[in-house]
XYZ file of C-alpha atoms in Angstrom:
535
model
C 157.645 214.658 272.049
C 158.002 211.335 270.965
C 159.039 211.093 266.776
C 156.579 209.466 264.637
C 157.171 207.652 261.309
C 154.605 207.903 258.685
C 154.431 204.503 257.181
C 152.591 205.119 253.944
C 151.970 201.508 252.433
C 149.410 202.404 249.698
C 150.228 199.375 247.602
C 147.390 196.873 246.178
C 146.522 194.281 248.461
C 146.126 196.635 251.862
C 147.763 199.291 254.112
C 149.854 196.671 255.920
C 148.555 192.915 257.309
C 149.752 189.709 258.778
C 148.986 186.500 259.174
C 150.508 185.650 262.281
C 151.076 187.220 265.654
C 154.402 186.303 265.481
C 155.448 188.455 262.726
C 153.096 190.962 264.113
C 155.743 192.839 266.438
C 154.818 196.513 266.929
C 158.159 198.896 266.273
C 158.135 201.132 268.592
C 157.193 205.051 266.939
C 155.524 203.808 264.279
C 152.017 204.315 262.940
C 150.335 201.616 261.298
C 146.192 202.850 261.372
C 146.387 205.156 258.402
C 143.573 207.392 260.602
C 146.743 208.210 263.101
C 149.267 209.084 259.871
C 146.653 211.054 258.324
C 145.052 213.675 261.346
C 145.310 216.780 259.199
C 145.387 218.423 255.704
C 149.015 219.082 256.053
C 149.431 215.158 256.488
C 147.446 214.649 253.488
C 149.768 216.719 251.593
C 152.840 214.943 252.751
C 150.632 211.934 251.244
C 150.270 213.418 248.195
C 153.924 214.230 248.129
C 154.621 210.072 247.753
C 151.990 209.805 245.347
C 153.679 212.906 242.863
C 157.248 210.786 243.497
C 155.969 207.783 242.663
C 154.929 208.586 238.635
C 156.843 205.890 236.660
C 158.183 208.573 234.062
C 161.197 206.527 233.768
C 159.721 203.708 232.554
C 158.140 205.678 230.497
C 161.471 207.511 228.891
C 163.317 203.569 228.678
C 160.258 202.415 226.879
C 160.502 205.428 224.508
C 164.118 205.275 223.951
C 165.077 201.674 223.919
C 162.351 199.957 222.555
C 161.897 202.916 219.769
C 164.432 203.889 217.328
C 166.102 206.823 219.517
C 169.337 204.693 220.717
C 171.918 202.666 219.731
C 173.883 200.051 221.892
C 176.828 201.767 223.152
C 180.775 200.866 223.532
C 180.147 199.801 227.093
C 176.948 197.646 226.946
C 176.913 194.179 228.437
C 173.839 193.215 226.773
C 171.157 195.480 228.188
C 168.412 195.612 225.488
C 169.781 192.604 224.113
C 169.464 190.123 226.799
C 165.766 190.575 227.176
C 165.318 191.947 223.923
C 163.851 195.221 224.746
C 165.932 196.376 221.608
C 164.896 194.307 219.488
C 161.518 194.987 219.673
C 160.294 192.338 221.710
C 156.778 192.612 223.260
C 155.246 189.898 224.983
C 153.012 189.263 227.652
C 155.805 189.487 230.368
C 157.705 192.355 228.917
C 159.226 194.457 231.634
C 158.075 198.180 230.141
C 154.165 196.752 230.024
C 154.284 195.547 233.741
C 156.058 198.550 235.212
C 153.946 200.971 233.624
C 150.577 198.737 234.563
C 151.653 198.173 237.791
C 153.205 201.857 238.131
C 150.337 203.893 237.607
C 147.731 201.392 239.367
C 149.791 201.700 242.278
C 149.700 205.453 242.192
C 145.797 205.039 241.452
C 145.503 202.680 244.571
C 146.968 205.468 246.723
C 145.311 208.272 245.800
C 142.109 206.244 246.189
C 143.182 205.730 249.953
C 143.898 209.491 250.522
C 140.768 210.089 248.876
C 138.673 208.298 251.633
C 140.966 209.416 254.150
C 140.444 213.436 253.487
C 136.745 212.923 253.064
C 136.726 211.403 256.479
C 138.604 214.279 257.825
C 136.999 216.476 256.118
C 133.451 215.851 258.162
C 135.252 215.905 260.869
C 137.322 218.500 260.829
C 135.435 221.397 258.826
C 137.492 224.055 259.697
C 140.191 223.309 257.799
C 137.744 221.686 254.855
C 139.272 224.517 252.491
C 142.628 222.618 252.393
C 140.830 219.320 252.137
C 139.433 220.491 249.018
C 142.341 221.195 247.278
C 143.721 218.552 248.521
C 140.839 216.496 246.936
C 141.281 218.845 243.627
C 145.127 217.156 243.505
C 144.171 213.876 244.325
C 141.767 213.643 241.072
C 143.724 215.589 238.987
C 146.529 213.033 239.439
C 143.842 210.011 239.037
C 142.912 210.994 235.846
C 146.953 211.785 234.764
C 147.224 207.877 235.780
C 143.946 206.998 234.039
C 145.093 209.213 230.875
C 148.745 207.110 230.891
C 146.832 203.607 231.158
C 144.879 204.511 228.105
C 147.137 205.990 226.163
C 149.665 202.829 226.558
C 147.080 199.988 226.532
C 144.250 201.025 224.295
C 144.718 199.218 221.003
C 142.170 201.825 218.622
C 141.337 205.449 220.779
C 138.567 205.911 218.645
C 137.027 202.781 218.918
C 134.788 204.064 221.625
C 133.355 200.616 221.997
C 136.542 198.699 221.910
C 138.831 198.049 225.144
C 140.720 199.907 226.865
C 141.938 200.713 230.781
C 140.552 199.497 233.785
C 138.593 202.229 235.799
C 139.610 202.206 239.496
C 137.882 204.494 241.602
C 138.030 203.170 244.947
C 139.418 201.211 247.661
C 139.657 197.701 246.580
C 138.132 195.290 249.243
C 140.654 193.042 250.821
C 139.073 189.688 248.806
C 141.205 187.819 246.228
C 138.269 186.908 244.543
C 137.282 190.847 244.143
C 138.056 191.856 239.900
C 137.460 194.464 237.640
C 136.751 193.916 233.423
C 138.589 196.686 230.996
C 136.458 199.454 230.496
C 135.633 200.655 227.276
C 137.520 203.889 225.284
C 133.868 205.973 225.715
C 134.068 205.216 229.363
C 137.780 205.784 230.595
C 137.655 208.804 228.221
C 134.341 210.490 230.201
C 136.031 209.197 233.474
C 139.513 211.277 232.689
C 136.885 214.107 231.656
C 134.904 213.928 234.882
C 138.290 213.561 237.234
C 139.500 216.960 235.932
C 135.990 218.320 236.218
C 136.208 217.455 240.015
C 140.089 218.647 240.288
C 138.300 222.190 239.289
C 135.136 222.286 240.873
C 136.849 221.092 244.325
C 139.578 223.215 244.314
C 139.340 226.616 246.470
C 142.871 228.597 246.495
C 142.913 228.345 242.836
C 146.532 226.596 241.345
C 149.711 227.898 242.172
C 151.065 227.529 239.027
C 153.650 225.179 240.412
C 155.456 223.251 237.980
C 156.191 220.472 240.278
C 152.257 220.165 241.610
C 149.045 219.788 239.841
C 147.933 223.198 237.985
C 145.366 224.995 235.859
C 147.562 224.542 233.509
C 148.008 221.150 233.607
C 144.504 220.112 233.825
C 144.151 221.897 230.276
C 147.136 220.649 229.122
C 145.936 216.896 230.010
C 142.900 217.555 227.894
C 144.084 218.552 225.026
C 146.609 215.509 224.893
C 143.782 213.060 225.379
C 141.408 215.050 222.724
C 144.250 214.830 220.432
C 144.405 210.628 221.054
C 140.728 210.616 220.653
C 140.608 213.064 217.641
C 138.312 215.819 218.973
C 140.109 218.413 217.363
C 137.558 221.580 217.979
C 138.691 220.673 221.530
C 141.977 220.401 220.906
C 142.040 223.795 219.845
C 139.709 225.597 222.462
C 141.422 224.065 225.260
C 145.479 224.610 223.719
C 144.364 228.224 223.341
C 143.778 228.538 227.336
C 146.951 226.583 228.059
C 148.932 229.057 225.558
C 147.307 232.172 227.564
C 149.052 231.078 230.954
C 152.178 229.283 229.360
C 154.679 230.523 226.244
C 158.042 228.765 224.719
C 161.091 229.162 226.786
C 163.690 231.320 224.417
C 166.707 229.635 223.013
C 168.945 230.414 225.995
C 166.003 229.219 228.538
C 166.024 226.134 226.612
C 169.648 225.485 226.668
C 168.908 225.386 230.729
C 165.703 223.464 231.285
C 167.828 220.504 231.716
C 171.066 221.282 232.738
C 172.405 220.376 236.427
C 171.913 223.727 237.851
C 168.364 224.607 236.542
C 166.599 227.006 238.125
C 162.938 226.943 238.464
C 161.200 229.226 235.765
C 158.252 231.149 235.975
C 154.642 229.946 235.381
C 154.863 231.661 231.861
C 157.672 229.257 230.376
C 157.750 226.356 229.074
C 157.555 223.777 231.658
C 153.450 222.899 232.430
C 154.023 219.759 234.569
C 157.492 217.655 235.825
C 158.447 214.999 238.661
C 160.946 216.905 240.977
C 164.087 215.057 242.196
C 166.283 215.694 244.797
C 169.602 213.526 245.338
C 167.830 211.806 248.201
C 165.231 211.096 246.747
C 163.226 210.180 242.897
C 164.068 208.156 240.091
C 167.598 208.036 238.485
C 166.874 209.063 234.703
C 170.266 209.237 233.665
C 170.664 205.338 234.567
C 168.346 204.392 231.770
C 171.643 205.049 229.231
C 175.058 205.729 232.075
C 176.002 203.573 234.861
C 177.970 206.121 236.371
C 176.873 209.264 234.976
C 176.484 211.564 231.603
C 180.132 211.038 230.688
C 182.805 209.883 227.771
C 185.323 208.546 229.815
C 184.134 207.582 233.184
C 180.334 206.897 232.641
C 179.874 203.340 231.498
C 177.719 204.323 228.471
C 175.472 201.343 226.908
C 173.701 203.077 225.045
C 174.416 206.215 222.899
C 172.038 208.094 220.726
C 170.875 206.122 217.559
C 171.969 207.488 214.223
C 168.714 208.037 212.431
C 167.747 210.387 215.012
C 170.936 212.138 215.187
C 170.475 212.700 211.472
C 167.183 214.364 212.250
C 168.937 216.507 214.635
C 171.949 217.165 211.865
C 169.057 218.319 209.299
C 167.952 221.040 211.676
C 171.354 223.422 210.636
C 171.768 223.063 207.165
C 174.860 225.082 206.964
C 176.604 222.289 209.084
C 174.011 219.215 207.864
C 176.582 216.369 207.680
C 180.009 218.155 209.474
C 181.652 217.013 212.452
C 180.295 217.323 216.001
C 180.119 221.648 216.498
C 177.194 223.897 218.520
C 174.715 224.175 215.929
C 171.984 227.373 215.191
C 169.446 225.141 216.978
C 170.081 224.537 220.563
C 167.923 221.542 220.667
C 171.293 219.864 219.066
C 173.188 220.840 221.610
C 171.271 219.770 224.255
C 170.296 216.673 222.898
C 173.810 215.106 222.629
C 177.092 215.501 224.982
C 179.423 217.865 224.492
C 182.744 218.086 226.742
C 182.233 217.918 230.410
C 185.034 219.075 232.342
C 188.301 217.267 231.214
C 185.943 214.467 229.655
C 185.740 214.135 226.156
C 181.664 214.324 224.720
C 180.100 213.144 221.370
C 182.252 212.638 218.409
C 180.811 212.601 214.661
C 182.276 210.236 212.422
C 181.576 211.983 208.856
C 182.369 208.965 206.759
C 179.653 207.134 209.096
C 178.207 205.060 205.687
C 181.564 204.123 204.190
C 183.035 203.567 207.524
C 183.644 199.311 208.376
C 181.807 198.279 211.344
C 183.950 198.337 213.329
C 185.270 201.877 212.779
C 181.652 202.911 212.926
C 181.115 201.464 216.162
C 184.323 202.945 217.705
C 184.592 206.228 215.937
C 180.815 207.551 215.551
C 179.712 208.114 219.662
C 176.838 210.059 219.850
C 176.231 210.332 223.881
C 172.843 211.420 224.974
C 173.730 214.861 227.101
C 169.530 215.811 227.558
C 169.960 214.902 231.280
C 173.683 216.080 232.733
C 172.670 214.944 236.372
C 172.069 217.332 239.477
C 174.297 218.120 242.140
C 175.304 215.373 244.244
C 173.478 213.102 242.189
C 174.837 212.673 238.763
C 172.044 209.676 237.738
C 169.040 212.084 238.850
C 167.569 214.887 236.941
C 164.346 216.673 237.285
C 161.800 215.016 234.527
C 159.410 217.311 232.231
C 155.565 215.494 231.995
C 154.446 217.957 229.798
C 155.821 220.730 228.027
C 154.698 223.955 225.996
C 155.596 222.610 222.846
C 153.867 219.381 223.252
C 150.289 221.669 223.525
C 151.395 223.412 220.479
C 152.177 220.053 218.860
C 148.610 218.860 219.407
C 147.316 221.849 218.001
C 149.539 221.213 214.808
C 147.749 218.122 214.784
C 144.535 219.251 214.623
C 145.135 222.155 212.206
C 146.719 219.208 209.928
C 143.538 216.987 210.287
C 141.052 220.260 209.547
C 143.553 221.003 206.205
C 144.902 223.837 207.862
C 148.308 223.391 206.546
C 149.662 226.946 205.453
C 148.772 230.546 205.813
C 149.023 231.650 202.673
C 152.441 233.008 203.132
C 155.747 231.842 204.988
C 156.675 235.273 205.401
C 158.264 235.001 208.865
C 156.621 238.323 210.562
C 153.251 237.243 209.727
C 153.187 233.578 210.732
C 155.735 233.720 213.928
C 153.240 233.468 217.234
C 150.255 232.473 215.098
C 148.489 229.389 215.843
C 146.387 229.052 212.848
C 148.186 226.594 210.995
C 150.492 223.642 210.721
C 153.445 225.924 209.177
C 153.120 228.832 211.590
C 153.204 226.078 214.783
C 156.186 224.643 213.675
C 158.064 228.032 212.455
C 156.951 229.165 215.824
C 158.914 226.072 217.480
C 161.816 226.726 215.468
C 162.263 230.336 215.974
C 162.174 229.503 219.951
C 165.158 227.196 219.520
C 167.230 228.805 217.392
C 169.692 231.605 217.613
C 169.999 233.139 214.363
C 166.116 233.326 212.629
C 167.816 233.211 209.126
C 169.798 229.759 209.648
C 165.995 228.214 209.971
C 165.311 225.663 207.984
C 161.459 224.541 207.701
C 160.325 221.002 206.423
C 158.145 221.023 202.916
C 154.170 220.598 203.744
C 152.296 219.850 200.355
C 149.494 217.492 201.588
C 147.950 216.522 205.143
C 150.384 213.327 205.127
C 153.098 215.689 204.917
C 152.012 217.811 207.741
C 151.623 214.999 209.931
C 154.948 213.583 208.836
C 156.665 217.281 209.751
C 154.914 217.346 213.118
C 155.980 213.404 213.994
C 159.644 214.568 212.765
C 159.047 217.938 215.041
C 157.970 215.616 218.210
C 161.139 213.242 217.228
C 163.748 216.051 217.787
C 161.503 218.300 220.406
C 160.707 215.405 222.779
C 163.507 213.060 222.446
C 164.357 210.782 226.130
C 161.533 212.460 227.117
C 159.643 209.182 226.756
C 157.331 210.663 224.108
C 158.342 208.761 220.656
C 156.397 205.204 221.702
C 153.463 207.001 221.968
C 153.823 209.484 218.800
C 154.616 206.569 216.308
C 151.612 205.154 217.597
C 149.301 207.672 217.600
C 150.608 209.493 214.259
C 153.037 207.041 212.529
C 150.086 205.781 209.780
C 148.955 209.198 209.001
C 152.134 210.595 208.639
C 153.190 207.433 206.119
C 156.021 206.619 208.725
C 157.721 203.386 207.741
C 157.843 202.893 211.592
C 161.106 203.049 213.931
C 163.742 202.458 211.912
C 167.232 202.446 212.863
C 169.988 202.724 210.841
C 171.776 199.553 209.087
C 174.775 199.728 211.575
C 173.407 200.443 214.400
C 170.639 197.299 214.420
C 173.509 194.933 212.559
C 174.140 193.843 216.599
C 170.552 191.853 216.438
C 168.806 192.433 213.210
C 165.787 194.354 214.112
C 166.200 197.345 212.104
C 162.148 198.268 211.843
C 158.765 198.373 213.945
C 156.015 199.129 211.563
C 153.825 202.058 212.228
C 150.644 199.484 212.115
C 152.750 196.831 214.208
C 150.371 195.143 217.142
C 153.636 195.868 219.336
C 152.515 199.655 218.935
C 149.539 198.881 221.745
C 151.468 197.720 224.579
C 149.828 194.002 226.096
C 147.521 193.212 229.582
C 150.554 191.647 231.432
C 150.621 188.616 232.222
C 150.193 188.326 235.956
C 147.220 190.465 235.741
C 145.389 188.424 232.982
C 146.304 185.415 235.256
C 144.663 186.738 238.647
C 141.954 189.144 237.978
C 139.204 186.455 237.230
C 136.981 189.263 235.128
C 139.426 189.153 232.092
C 139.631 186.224 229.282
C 141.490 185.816 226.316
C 139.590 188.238 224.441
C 140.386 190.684 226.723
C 143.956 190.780 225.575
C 145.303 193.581 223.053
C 145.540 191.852 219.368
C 148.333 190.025 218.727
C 149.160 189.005 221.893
């Protein structure tokens, strides 16, 4: 039987044109009416397959590490971050992070859009298998709102503005017209559309969810709720619906932790801490790693240009207080450890330079080289790792948030038996946290909440070291910097001496990232008021 290739062009603009029979050669074997690709549910799934591959989470992790305050340029950069000023907190119309994500997750939208016409078509006509067209269906909007959910979260200047702007809803096949356009949506009505999306992921699906870490889940449909009810402040729902995630899902143990990352991970059960992640293979994905190594996660042959900035490795150095300012050692909280490079083979890792402050520049520069280790690589691939979307912790974290914004601060004791696994305040969420990442209970340290701004200052500083390069800190700063009376990212004196831009405010315009350009430019239903402020 003759091989077929599945040509799945899902990009805006059309499945695949021309303009001229002369560039309109048939190859021979391959498929170009999408209704020949697509013939069963199993073919939908291999569609679906593109779609989960094609999530710009490293975008989003160079956005959250560069621009922020989590690195600092390296011993090997030539001038990435500096060239086009990514680390200098430059954010303009044309800035790279804004049109990859736009583009990124409109792209995806645009797909699953296509797939979504496609298995309703099938679906009629094939009702025997309409079962697997279901769930199929269930994926496909589960993933639309994910995209929808990113878009808002990135480009909505006020989330509880419900009148002001935010996203633009797509929720079908654009026609192929140039002159077609769409106007931003509001924050009420992307919000409801997210809503409704998971509502249909449910109500469609028939199997029920695997549970699969690398697929849509149960789990992740609450888990996506609860992040955008936290953006939106709708904390009674932040609550109901992180108790159902916590009833499927726990916190991986310290020695679980220490492995979630590491180049031979293993896939853990439903019941750990992974909810939702993008799968690589060496073949195939994005190449995480490259957003900090040209080579790979390595002292001596990896090309490092950037390492990891000193103001967050001082968060990290806080978290042991019996080694708080000591050279680089395995510390009682494995986050540490995992968080910065250690010695790989014959390869010397991360060296702390004690005397960092009264070190010269230049000794700084040379002798304090704190490599980011989060992401070793995977076999036969040493730029690709598997990529956690959502996590345990960043559920709990939510709920901190809204146990902080009801004044739900303490318990009434910090006696460790009686607040560990409780959920009922912002103390017992982040002792809870702690204990799951460290090895010895009674090395714990645990930040000093007096007042709601110090509650949402802990959790911000608990997201900081948690989530770091996982492409969460953009987004936190926005969403919690004011509240938590953050000064912003701030990196340290030495480490921003290369350009001068040592602080973002947390109120900064640059926290909202801008319409880019080419899309204000060609979609005739946007003006100048429909930019973000400040741009």
């Amino acid at each position: 039987m003759k091989n077929k290739i599945l040509i799945l062009m899902f990009a805006i603009g059309g499945l695949v044109s021309s303009c001229s029979d002369a560039y309109d050669i048939p190859e021979k074997g391959v498929i170009y009416d999408e209704y020949e690709a697509f013939r069963k549910a199993q073919d939908v799934k291999r569609g679906l397959n593109v779609i989960y591959a094609s999530i710009p989470s490293v975008s989003e992790i160079g956005l959250g590490s560069v621009f922020t305050d989590e690195v600092a340029i390296g011993l090997n950069n030539g001038g990435q971050g500096l060239i086009n000023g990514q680390y200098g907190f430059l954010m303009e119309t044309n800035n790279g992070y804004a049109a990859s994500l736009w583009n990124g997750y409109y792209a995806m939208i645009n797909r699953i859009n296509r797939l979504e016409v496609i298995t309703k078509k099938l679906m009629t006509e094939n009702p025997a298998e309409a079962s697997a067209h279901k769930d199929n269906l269930a994926e496909l909007y589960a993933l639309r709102a994910y995209a929808h959910y990113k878009l808002f979260a990135y480009f909505t200047p006020v989330y509880t503005n419900e009148s002001g702007l935010s996203a633009i809803i797509l929720d079908h096949v654009p026609p192929l017209d140039y002159s077609y356009s769409l106007p931003r949506n509001t924050v009420k009505e992307v919000k409801q559309f997210i809503l409704d999306d998971l509502q249909r992921a449910e109500d469609n699906r028939v199997s029920g969810w695997a549970g699969v870490m690398d697929y849509v889940s149960g789990g992740m449909v609450n888990a996506l709720r609860v992040k955008l009810f936290a953006m939106t402040e709708e904390w009674d729902n932040v609550l109901t619906y992180g108790e159902q995630v916590m009833l499927q899902y726990r916190l991986a143990t310290p020695l679980e932790y220490g492995t979630l990352f590491s180049k031979d991970a293993t896939d853990f059960p439903i019941q750990n801490e992974i909810i939702f992640r993008s799968k690589v293979s060496p073949n195939s994905g994005p190449s995480v790693v490259a957003t900090w190594y040209s080579v790979r996660a390595r002292r001596d042959n990896g090309s490092f240009f950037y390492e990891m900035g000193r103001s967050l490795y001082n968060e990290f150095d806080k978290l042991d207080g019996s080694k708080t300012g000591t050279a680089f050692s395995p510390r009682n909280d494995v986050r540490y450890n995992v968080n910065l490079l250690g010695v790989v083979g014959t390869s010397a890792g991360t060296e702390v330079l004690v005397n960092y402050e009264s070190a010269s520049q230049s000794d700084y520069n040379s002798g304090d080289v704190l490599l980011v280790g989060k992401y070793p690589g995977i076999g036969g691939a040493d730029l690709k790792n598997d990529i956690p979307l959502i996590r345990t912790s960043d559920v709990l974290l939510a709920m901190a948030e809204a146990r902080a914004a009801k004044g739900q601060l303490t318990d009434g004791t910090t006696t460790p038996d009686d607040i560990l696994n409780k959920r009922t305040s912002v103390y017992s969420i982040l002792y809870t946290i702690r204990f799951n990442r460290s090895t010895t209970a009674s090395l714990i340290s645990m930040p000093s909440i007096t007042n709601q701004q110090s509650a949402f200052n802990a959790i911000l500083n608990e997201r900081r070291v948690e989530l770091a390069f996982e492409g969460a800190r953009y987004l936190d700063m926005k969403r919690l910097g004011v509240k938590a009376g953050s000064p912003g990212f701030t990196r340290y004196s030495k480490d921003c001496l290369v350009n001068g831009a040592c602080n973002l405010p947390a109120n900064d315009h640059r926290m909202t990232l801008p319409i880019p350009v080419r899309e204000m430019n060609g979609n005739n239903s946007l003006t100048t008021d429909s930019q973000n402020p400040g741009y």
